[in-house]
Short mmCIF file of C-alpha atoms in Angstrom, two decimals:
data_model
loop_
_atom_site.label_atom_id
_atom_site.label_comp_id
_atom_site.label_asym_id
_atom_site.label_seq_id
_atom_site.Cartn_x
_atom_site.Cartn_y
_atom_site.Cartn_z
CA UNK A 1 89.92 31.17 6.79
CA UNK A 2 88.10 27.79 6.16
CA UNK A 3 85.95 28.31 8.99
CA UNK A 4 85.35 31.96 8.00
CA UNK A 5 84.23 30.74 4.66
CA UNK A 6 82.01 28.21 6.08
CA UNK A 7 80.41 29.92 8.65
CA UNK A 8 79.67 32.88 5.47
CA UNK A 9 78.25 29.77 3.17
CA UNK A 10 75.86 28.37 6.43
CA UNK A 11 75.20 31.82 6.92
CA UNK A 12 73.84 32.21 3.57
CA UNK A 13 71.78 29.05 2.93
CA UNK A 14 69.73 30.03 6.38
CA UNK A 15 68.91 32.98 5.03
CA UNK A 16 68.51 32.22 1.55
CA UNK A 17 66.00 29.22 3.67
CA UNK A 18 63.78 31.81 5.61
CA UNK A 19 63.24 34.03 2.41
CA UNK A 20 62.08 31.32 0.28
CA UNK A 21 60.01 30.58 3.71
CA UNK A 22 58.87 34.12 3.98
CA UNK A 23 57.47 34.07 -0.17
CA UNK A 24 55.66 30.66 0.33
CA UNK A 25 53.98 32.47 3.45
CA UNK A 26 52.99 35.41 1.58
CA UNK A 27 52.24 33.66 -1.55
CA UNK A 28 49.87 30.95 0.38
CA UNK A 29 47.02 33.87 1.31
CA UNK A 30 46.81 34.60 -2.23
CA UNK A 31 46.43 31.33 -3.77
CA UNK A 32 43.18 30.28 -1.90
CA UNK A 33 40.38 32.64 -3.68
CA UNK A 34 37.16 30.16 -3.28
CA UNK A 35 34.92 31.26 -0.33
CA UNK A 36 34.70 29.13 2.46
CA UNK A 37 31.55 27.39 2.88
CA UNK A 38 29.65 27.94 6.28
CA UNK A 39 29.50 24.95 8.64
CA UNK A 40 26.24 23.55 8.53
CA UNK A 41 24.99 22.23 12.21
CA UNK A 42 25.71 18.39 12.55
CA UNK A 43 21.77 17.94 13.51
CA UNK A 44 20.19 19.93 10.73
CA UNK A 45 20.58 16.42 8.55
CA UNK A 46 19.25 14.18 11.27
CA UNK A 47 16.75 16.27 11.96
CA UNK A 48 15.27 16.51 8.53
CA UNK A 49 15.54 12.78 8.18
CA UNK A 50 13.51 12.56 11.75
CA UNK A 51 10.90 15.00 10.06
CA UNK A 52 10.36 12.98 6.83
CA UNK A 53 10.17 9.77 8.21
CA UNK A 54 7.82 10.78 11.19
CA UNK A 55 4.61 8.73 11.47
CA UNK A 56 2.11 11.88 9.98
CA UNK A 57 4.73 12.62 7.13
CA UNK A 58 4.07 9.10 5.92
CA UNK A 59 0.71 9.14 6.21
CA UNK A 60 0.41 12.49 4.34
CA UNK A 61 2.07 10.30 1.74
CA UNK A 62 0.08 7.53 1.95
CA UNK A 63 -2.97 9.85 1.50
CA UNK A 64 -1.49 11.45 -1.59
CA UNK A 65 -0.62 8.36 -3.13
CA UNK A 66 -4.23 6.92 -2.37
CA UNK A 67 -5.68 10.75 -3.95
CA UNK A 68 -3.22 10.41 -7.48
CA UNK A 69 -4.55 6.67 -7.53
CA UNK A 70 -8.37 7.63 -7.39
CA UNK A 71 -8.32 11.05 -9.50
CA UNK A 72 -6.44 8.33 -11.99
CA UNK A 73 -8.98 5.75 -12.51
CA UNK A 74 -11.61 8.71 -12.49
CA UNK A 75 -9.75 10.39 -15.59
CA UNK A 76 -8.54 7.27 -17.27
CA UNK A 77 -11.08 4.93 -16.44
CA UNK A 78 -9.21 1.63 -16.40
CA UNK A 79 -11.90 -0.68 -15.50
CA UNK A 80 -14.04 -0.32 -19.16
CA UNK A 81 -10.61 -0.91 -20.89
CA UNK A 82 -10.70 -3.93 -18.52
CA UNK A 83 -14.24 -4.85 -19.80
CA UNK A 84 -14.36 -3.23 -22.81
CA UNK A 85 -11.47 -2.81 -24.97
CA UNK A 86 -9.09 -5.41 -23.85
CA UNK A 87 -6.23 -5.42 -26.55
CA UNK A 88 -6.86 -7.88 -29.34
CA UNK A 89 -3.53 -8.97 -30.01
CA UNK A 90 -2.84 -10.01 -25.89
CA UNK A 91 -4.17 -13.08 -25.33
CA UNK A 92 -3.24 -16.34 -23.46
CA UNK A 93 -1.50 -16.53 -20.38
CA UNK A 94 0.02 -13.37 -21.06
CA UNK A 95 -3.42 -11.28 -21.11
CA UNK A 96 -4.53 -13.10 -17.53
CA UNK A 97 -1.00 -11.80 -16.03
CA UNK A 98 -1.90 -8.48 -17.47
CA UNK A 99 -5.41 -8.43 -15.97
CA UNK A 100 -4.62 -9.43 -12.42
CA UNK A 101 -1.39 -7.08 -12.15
CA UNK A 102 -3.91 -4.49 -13.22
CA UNK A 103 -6.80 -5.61 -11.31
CA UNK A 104 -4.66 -5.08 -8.04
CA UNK A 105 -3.43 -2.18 -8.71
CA UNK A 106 -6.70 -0.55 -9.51
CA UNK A 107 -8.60 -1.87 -6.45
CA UNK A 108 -6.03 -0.14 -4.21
CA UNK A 109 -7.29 3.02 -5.67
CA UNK A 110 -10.99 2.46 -4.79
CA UNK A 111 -12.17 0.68 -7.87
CA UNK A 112 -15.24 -1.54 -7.10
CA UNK A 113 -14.22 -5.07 -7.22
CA UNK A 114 -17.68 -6.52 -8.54
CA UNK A 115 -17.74 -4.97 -12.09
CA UNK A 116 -13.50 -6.56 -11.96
CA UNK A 117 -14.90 -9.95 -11.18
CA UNK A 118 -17.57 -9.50 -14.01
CA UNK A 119 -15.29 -8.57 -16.29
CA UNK A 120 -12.62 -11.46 -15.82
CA UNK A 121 -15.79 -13.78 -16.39
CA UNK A 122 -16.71 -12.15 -19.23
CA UNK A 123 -13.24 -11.89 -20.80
CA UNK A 124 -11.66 -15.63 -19.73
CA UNK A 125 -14.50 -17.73 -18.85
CA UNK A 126 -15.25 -19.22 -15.40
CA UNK A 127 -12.07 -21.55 -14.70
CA UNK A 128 -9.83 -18.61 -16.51
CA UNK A 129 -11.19 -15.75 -15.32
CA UNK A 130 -11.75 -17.41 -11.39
CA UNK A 131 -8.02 -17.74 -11.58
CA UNK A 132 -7.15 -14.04 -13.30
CA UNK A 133 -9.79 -12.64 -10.54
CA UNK A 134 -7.68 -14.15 -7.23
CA UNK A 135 -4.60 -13.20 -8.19
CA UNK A 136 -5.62 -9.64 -8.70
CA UNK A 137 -7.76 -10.03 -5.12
CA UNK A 138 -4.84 -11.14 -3.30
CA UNK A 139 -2.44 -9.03 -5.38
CA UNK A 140 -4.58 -5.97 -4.68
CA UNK A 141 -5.22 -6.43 -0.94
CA UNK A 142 -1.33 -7.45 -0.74
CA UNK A 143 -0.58 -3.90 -2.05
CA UNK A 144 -2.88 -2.25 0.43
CA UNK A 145 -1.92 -4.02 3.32
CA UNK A 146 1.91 -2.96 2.53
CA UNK A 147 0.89 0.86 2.05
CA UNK A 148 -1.32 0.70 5.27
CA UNK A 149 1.57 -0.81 7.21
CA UNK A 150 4.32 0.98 6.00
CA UNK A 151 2.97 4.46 6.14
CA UNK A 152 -0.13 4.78 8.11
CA UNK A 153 -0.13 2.27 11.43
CA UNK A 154 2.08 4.43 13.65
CA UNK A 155 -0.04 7.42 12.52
CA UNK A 156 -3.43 5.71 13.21
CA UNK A 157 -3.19 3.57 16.00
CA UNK A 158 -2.70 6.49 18.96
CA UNK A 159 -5.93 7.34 17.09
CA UNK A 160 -7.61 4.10 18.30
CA UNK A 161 -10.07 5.31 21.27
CA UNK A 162 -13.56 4.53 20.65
CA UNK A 163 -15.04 1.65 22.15
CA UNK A 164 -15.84 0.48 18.54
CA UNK A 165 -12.62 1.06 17.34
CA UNK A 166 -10.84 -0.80 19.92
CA UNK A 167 -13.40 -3.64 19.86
CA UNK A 168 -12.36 -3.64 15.95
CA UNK A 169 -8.48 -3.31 16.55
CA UNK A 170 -8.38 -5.73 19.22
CA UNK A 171 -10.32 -8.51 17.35
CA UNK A 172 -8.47 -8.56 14.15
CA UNK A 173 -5.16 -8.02 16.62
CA UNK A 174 -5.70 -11.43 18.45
CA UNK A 175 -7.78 -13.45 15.84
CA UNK A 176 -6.36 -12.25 12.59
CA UNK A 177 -6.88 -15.07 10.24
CA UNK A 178 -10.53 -15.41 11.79
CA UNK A 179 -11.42 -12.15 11.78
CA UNK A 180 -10.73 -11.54 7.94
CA UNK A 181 -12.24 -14.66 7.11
CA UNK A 182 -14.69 -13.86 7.99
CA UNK A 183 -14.72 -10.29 7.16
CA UNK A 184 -14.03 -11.53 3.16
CA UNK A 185 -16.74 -14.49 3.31
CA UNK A 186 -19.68 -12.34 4.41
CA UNK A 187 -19.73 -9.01 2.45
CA UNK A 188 -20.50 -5.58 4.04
CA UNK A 189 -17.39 -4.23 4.50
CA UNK A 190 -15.47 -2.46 1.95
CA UNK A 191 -12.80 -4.20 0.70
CA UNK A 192 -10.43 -1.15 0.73
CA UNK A 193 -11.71 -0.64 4.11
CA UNK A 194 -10.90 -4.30 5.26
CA UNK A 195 -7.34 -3.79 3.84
CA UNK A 196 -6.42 -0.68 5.38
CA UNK A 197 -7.99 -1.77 8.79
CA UNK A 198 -6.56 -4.90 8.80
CA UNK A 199 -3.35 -3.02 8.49
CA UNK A 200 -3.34 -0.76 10.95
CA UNK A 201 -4.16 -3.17 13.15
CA UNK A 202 -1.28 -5.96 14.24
CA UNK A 203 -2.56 -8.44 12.47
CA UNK A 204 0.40 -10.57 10.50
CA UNK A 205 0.73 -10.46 6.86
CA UNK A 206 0.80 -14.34 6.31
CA UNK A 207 -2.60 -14.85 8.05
CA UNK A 208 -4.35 -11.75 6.12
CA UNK A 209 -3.32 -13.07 2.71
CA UNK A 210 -4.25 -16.16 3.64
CA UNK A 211 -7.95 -15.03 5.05
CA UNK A 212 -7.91 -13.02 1.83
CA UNK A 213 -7.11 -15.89 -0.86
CA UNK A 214 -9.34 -18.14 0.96
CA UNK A 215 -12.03 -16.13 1.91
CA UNK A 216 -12.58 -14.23 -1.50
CA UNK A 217 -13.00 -17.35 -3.28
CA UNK A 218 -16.91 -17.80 -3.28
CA UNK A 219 -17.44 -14.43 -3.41
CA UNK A 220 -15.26 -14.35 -6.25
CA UNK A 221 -16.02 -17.30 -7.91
CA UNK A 222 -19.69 -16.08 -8.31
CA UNK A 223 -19.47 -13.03 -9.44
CA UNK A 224 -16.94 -14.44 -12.27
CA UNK A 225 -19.36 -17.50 -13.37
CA UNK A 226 -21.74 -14.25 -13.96
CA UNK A 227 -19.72 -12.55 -15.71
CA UNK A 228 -19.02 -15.38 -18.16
CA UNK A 229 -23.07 -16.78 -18.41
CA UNK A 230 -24.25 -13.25 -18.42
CA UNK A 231 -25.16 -13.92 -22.30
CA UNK A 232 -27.69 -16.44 -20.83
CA UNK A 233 -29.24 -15.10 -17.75
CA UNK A 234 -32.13 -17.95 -17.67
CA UNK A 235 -29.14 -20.48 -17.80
CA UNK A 236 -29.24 -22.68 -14.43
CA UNK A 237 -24.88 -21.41 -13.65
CA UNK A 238 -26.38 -18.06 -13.85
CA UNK A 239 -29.29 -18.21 -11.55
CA UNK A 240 -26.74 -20.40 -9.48
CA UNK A 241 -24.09 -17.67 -9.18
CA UNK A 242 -27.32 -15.00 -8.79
CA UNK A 243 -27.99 -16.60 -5.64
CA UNK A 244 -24.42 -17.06 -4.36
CA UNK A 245 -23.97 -12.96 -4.43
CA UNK A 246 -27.59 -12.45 -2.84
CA UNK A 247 -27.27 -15.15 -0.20
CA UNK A 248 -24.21 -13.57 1.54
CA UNK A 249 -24.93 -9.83 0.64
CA UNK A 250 -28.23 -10.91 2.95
CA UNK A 251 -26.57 -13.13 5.63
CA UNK A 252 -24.08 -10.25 6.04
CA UNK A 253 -26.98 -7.61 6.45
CA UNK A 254 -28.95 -9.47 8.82
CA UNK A 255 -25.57 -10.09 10.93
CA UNK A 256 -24.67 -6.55 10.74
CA UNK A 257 -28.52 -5.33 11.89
CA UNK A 258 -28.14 -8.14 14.77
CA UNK A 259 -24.84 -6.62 15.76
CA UNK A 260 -25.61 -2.87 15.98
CA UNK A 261 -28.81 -3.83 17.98
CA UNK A 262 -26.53 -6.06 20.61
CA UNK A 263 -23.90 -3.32 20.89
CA UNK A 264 -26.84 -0.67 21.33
CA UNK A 265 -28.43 -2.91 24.22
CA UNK A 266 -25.42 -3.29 26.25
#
């Protein structure tokens, strides 16, 4: 009888077992009501990634960047507040920070670095305003040289094929520090241009800001002395300065004729 009973009680737990098995299985179905997502392919992602970071998709970028930077100091005009309406109350050390961090930025976009140099003259005197002047110089060409290198040189340089363009690339390539020296002692070339060209080529960075900071300085340095005598034009700094932005713009000219004629010859 005891095993009668026992076998009846095992009997009873399995099968009380496999119907609370059998709800849980019909009760699981039911319970899940959100939608599955669809599997999305494992390169999809990388590929993306691939596309945005591709050598033309960063220099699309670099070109719209450059583009919102120009049609910005066209509509805002930045460099008569620089001349112009320079807040009262910023003076000091802080109001040369302010002008060189805004200096640089606004020569990336295109803004002619002359009417800059006059202005620092004008606004902080020669010593002042030669100091306020380089930092926004090497500040500005720092910026371009990082945009040009970052987004552009893997774009450009396939691009390279000219005879020209190679002579170019390979010259500020081998003799970088050189080459911008003295590309930034005699002007003639664009300083934008210099930036971006020096970047694409593979010139370092220590040896262009170095060229650049260097370089700049008489250039620089005149233009500023100008800015600050400009109330006396007969004064002998004046004339002085006068001459040190003719001088060069002339050497540089009568290089640049010489050059074309020897490349034409060969």
């Amino acid at each position: 009888m005891l095993d009668d009973a026992t076998t009846r009680s095992g009997g009873t737990a399995k099968a009380s077992s496999r119907a609370a098995a059998t709800e849980l299985a019909v009760a699981a179905p039911a319970a899940v009501t959100l939608p599955v997502p669809a599997p999305v392919p494992a390169g999809f992602a990388a590929r993306c990634t691939r596309t945005l970071l591709s050598p033309w998709s960063r220099l699309s970028l670099l070109l719209v960047l450059l583009a919102a930077a120009a049609s910005s100091v066209l509509l805002f005009e930045p460099q008569k507040l620089l001349a112009n309406g320079w807040p009262p109350h910023v003076a000091g050390p802080a109001a040369m920070v302010l002008f060189a961090v805004a200096y640089g930025l606004i020569t990336v976009a295109f803004v002619p670095r002359p009417l800059l140099n006059l202005a620092a003259g004008a606004l902080f005197g020669s010593e002042w305003g030669i100091g306020a002047a380089m930092a926004g110089t090497v500040l500005g060409a720092g910026i371009a040289f990082g945009l040009g290198r970052l987004l552009g040189q893997e774009a450009l340089r396939p691009l390279l094929r000219g005879r020209l363009l190679k002579a170019a690339d390979g010259q500020f390539s081998r003799h970088g520090f050189r080459s911008m020296l003295a590309v930034r002692l005699f002007p003639g070339v664009p300083f934008w241009a210099a930036n971006y060209a020096a970047a694409v080529s593979r010139m370092g960075y220590v040896p262009f800001l170095l060229a650049t900071a260097i370089g700049s300085i008489p250039n620089v340095a005149a233009y500023v002395v100008a800015g600050a005598r400009a109330s006396t034009p007969t004064s002998p700094a004046f004339l002085i300065a006068l001459a040190c932005i003719a001088l060069p713009a002339l050497a540089g000219a009568v290089v640049a004729w010489r050059k074309r004629h020897h490349l034409r010859g060969r």
